[in-house]
Short mmCIF file of C-alpha atoms in Angstrom, two decimals:
data_model
loop_
_atom_site.label_atom_id
_atom_site.label_comp_id
_atom_site.label_asym_id
_atom_site.label_seq_id
_atom_site.Cartn_x
_atom_site.Cartn_y
_atom_site.Cartn_z
CA MET A 57 106.21 78.79 93.08
CA PRO A 58 107.60 79.82 89.64
CA ALA A 59 110.85 81.80 89.71
CA ALA A 60 109.30 84.77 87.89
CA LEU A 61 106.52 84.98 90.47
CA SER A 62 109.02 84.74 93.33
CA LEU A 63 111.02 87.60 91.82
CA ALA A 64 107.87 89.71 91.41
CA LEU A 65 106.91 89.08 95.03
CA ALA A 66 110.37 90.02 96.22
CA ASN A 67 110.28 93.26 94.20
CA ASP A 68 106.84 94.13 95.57
CA ALA A 69 108.04 93.41 99.10
CA GLU A 70 111.01 95.75 98.58
CA ARG A 71 108.67 98.51 97.40
CA ASN A 72 106.62 98.00 100.56
CA TRP A 73 109.71 98.40 102.72
CA ARG A 74 110.55 101.68 100.95
CA ARG A 75 107.22 103.15 102.00
CA GLY A 76 108.80 104.01 105.31
CA TYR A 77 107.01 101.87 107.87
CA ALA A 78 108.76 99.36 110.09
CA ARG A 79 107.58 95.78 110.47
CA ARG A 80 107.62 93.31 113.32
CA ASP A 81 107.89 89.60 112.75
CA ILE A 82 104.86 87.88 114.29
CA GLY A 83 104.99 84.19 113.49
CA GLY A 84 106.75 84.78 110.18
CA ILE A 85 104.41 87.60 109.08
CA GLY A 86 105.77 91.13 108.83
CA VAL A 87 103.16 93.30 110.57
CA ALA A 88 103.38 97.05 109.92
CA VAL A 89 104.13 99.34 112.85
CA VAL A 90 101.61 102.05 111.95
CA ASP A 91 98.72 103.87 113.53
CA GLN A 92 95.36 104.42 111.85
CA ALA A 93 96.32 107.76 110.28
CA ALA A 94 99.46 106.28 108.69
CA ALA A 95 97.50 103.30 107.36
CA PHE A 96 94.88 105.63 105.88
CA ALA A 97 97.69 107.59 104.21
CA GLU A 98 99.02 104.43 102.53
CA LEU A 99 95.60 103.72 101.04
CA ARG A 100 95.04 107.33 99.94
CA GLU A 101 98.41 107.41 98.20
CA ALA A 102 97.57 104.32 96.16
CA ILE A 103 94.11 105.65 95.28
CA VAL A 104 95.23 109.16 94.29
CA GLU A 105 98.40 108.16 92.45
CA GLY A 106 97.01 105.14 90.62
CA GLY A 107 99.08 102.67 92.62
CA HIS A 108 98.22 99.31 94.12
CA VAL A 109 98.24 98.15 97.74
CA LYS A 110 97.43 94.66 98.91
CA LEU A 111 96.04 94.86 102.45
CA ALA A 112 95.67 92.16 105.10
CA PHE A 113 94.70 92.15 108.76
CA CYS A 114 96.87 89.91 110.90
CA ASN A 115 95.21 88.24 113.86
CA ALA A 116 96.10 85.07 115.73
CA ASN A 117 94.14 82.98 113.24
CA LEU A 118 96.09 84.25 110.22
CA VAL A 119 99.37 83.49 112.02
CA ASN A 120 98.14 79.95 112.71
CA VAL A 121 96.98 79.47 109.12
CA ALA A 122 100.24 80.79 107.67
CA SER A 123 102.46 78.79 110.03
CA GLY A 124 102.48 75.73 107.79
CA ASP A 125 102.27 77.58 104.48
CA ALA A 126 105.53 79.14 103.32
CA GLY A 127 103.93 80.28 100.06
CA LEU A 128 101.30 82.25 101.95
CA ARG A 129 103.97 83.89 104.11
CA ARG A 130 105.91 84.89 100.97
CA SER A 131 102.76 86.36 99.48
CA LEU A 132 102.01 88.31 102.66
CA ALA A 133 105.47 89.89 102.39
CA THR A 134 104.02 91.91 99.49
CA PHE A 135 101.07 93.17 101.60
CA LEU A 136 100.58 96.03 103.97
CA VAL A 137 99.69 93.88 106.99
CA LEU A 138 97.91 95.58 109.89
CA ALA A 139 97.76 94.42 113.51
CA ASP A 140 94.32 93.08 114.39
CA GLY A 141 93.42 91.97 117.88
CA ILE A 142 94.83 91.36 121.28
CA GLY A 143 96.71 88.21 120.21
CA VAL A 144 99.20 89.95 117.92
CA ASP A 145 99.68 92.65 120.57
CA LEU A 146 100.58 89.98 123.12
CA GLY A 147 102.98 88.53 120.57
CA SER A 148 104.51 91.97 120.02
CA TRP A 149 104.91 92.49 123.78
CA LEU A 150 106.66 89.15 124.13
CA LEU A 151 108.89 89.37 121.06
CA HIS A 152 109.54 93.11 120.76
CA GLY A 153 108.82 94.52 124.22
CA THR A 154 106.01 96.82 123.14
CA PRO A 155 102.52 96.59 121.59
CA PHE A 156 101.53 97.87 118.15
CA PRO A 157 100.54 101.55 117.91
CA ALA A 158 96.87 100.70 117.26
CA ASN A 159 94.42 97.83 116.98
CA LEU A 160 93.46 98.07 113.31
CA ASN A 161 90.75 95.44 112.91
CA GLY A 162 88.87 95.65 109.63
CA THR A 163 85.45 95.86 111.27
CA ASP A 164 86.32 99.29 112.68
CA PHE A 165 88.98 100.31 110.15
CA PHE A 166 86.79 100.59 107.06
CA PRO A 167 83.87 102.50 108.62
CA ALA A 168 86.45 104.96 109.96
CA PHE A 169 88.12 105.21 106.55
CA PHE A 170 84.82 105.79 104.74
CA ALA A 171 83.85 108.46 107.25
CA ALA A 172 87.23 110.21 107.09
CA GLU A 173 87.67 110.15 103.31
CA ALA A 174 86.25 113.34 101.79
CA ARG A 175 87.10 112.27 98.23
CA PRO A 176 84.29 110.14 96.73
CA LEU A 177 85.44 106.54 96.52
CA SER A 178 84.35 103.66 94.34
CA VAL A 179 84.22 100.50 96.47
CA GLY A 180 83.68 96.96 95.20
CA LEU A 181 82.52 94.06 97.38
CA LEU A 182 83.58 90.57 96.37
CA GLY A 183 82.80 87.48 98.43
CA GLY A 184 80.48 86.32 101.18
CA ARG A 185 77.35 84.22 100.86
CA PRO A 186 75.00 85.07 97.98
CA GLY A 187 72.89 88.09 98.90
CA VAL A 188 74.99 89.23 101.86
CA ALA A 189 77.11 91.65 99.83
CA ASP A 190 73.94 93.15 98.34
CA ARG A 191 72.55 93.87 101.80
CA ALA A 192 75.92 95.22 102.89
CA VAL A 193 75.96 97.62 99.93
CA GLU A 194 72.49 98.90 100.87
CA GLN A 195 73.61 99.70 104.40
CA LEU A 196 76.93 101.22 103.32
CA ALA A 197 75.28 103.44 100.70
CA ARG A 198 72.89 104.71 103.37
CA ARG A 199 75.65 105.43 105.88
CA TYR A 200 78.23 106.87 103.46
CA PRO A 201 76.28 108.40 100.55
CA ARG A 202 79.26 110.24 99.01
CA HIS A 203 80.91 106.93 98.11
CA ARG A 204 79.81 104.49 95.40
CA PHE A 205 79.43 100.89 96.57
CA ARG A 206 78.75 97.98 94.24
CA VAL A 207 78.68 94.20 94.38
CA VAL A 208 81.36 92.60 92.21
CA GLY A 209 80.31 89.04 93.04
CA HIS A 210 79.70 86.57 95.85
CA GLY A 211 82.29 84.16 97.17
CA TYR A 212 81.03 81.08 95.40
CA HIS A 213 81.78 81.86 91.77
CA ALA A 214 82.84 78.93 89.58
CA PRO A 215 86.44 78.80 88.30
CA ASP A 216 85.28 79.45 84.74
CA GLU A 217 83.61 82.70 85.90
CA GLU A 218 86.81 84.14 87.29
CA GLY A 219 88.08 85.56 83.99
CA ARG A 220 84.87 87.48 83.43
CA LEU A 221 84.98 88.78 87.01
CA LEU A 222 88.56 90.04 86.60
CA ASP A 223 87.74 91.62 83.25
CA GLY A 224 84.85 93.43 84.91
CA LEU A 225 87.21 94.87 87.51
CA LYS A 226 89.52 96.15 84.78
CA ALA A 227 86.58 97.77 82.99
CA ASP A 228 85.26 99.49 86.12
CA ARG A 229 88.35 99.68 88.34
CA PRO A 230 87.36 100.43 91.95
CA ASP A 231 89.47 102.50 94.29
CA LEU A 232 88.97 99.86 96.97
CA LEU A 233 88.08 96.19 96.55
CA LEU A 234 86.95 94.36 99.68
CA VAL A 235 87.51 90.61 99.34
CA ALA A 236 85.58 88.47 101.84
CA MET A 237 86.57 84.86 101.31
CA GLY A 238 88.14 83.96 104.67
CA ASN A 239 91.78 83.13 105.48
CA PRO A 240 93.77 82.11 103.52
CA VAL A 241 91.63 82.03 100.36
CA GLN A 242 91.18 85.80 100.21
CA GLU A 243 94.89 86.51 100.69
CA ARG A 244 95.81 84.01 97.96
CA PHE A 245 93.23 85.48 95.60
CA ILE A 246 94.54 89.01 96.19
CA ALA A 247 98.19 87.93 95.85
CA TRP A 248 97.78 85.76 92.76
CA LYS A 249 94.89 87.30 90.83
CA LEU A 250 94.83 91.06 91.46
CA ASN A 251 97.12 93.88 90.39
CA ALA A 252 96.97 97.61 89.67
CA GLN A 253 94.72 97.00 86.66
CA HIS A 254 91.96 95.66 88.91
CA CYS A 255 91.90 98.13 91.83
CA ALA A 256 93.98 100.62 93.77
CA VAL A 257 93.58 98.79 97.09
CA ALA A 258 92.64 95.13 97.55
CA ALA A 259 91.80 94.18 101.13
CA GLY A 260 91.08 90.78 102.65
CA VAL A 261 88.20 91.35 105.07
CA GLY A 262 86.91 87.96 106.27
CA ALA A 263 83.39 88.19 107.70
CA LEU A 264 83.13 91.98 107.33
CA PHE A 265 80.14 91.84 104.97
CA ASP A 266 78.15 89.99 107.64
CA PHE A 267 78.71 92.91 110.01
CA PHE A 268 77.95 95.54 107.36
CA ALA A 269 74.75 93.70 106.36
CA GLY A 270 73.60 93.27 109.96
CA GLU A 271 73.79 89.49 109.71
CA VAL A 272 76.06 89.29 112.77
CA PRO A 273 75.81 91.80 115.64
CA ARG A 274 78.85 93.53 117.09
CA ALA A 275 79.86 92.88 120.67
CA PRO A 276 78.83 95.43 123.31
CA GLU A 277 81.07 98.50 123.32
CA ARG A 278 82.65 97.55 126.65
CA MET A 279 83.81 94.21 125.27
CA ARG A 280 85.16 95.86 122.13
CA LYS A 281 87.14 98.40 124.15
CA ALA A 282 88.55 95.57 126.27
CA ARG A 283 89.44 93.80 122.99
CA LEU A 284 87.37 90.77 123.93
CA GLU A 285 85.03 90.73 120.94
CA TRP A 286 86.33 87.28 120.06
CA ILE A 287 84.61 85.92 123.20
CA TYR A 288 81.31 87.41 122.04
CA ARG A 289 81.73 85.92 118.57
CA LEU A 290 82.53 82.52 120.06
CA TRP A 291 79.39 82.76 122.20
CA LEU A 292 77.29 83.63 119.11
CA GLU A 293 78.74 80.95 116.81
CA PRO A 294 80.36 78.23 118.96
CA ARG A 295 80.08 75.44 116.40
CA ARG A 296 81.75 77.46 113.64
CA LEU A 297 84.39 79.23 115.71
CA TRP A 298 85.40 76.89 118.51
CA ARG A 299 88.40 75.52 116.61
CA ARG A 300 89.57 79.02 115.73
CA TYR A 301 89.47 80.28 119.31
CA VAL A 302 89.41 77.37 121.77
CA LEU A 303 92.14 75.47 119.94
CA GLY A 304 93.66 78.29 117.93
CA ASN A 305 94.43 80.76 120.69
CA PRO A 306 96.58 78.34 122.76
CA ALA A 307 98.30 77.23 119.54
CA PHE A 308 99.11 80.86 118.72
CA LEU A 309 100.53 81.52 122.20
CA ALA A 310 102.66 78.38 121.90
CA ARG A 311 104.00 79.66 118.56
CA MET A 312 104.87 83.01 120.08
CA THR A 313 106.65 81.29 122.96
CA ARG A 314 108.68 79.10 120.57
CA GLN A 315 109.61 82.15 118.48
CA TYR A 316 110.71 84.00 121.62
CA LEU A 317 112.82 81.08 122.86
CA ALA A 318 114.38 80.76 119.42
CA GLY A 319 115.33 84.43 119.50
CA GLY A 320 113.09 85.17 116.52
CA ARG A 321 112.47 88.91 116.82
#
């Protein structure tokens, strides 16, 4: 990583620390100790004051992906990273003796944010399979008519199209840009390509467009409350997700155990 970029990341990370929220080290990722209201406030501040927040949701999979990628972990130090899922809570219990204040998974976080935000927002959707973002925008516009939703592009743009895409964001800067490219591509794209000229808030959201578009159903409410939606997703898409959950979850727990034994808190 170039020295200038490293310095910029360090400066951004310092600004994040000055925002007033604590962080807990979960597998080398600093996860913010905030509840939903405090997270909403961070986003509102960036939107109202013309700032820029890079947002990520840390689950067991992101910890696993980042474990062998020091560059990704440095990039995530510049993000507001929210606790997502039962895995990071278990890690927090083991390493810090207490869970996070709230489970802030993106699938529930953004509908709640759109519903709570009285100020009309401009929201861009970037990523997903061709056509999925369009269907997601239709559903979002129906559910939250005071906000303006638009498709910026799908997740399969060619490298030579990237400049035009970024110029388009500068020309019509959204308050919130949802980037659905999967870990770690979306986090790298947000860290390396986006700044305050492109959007106020850039959030890596994984498969969120599939849920918004109705492509993938949510788990029953009981499973969601028990924080077992991952089991439902594995049941729906075993071929795509078995590595992430069947292999990934034990790998994550082993990482947390090693961090605990090493005194890494």
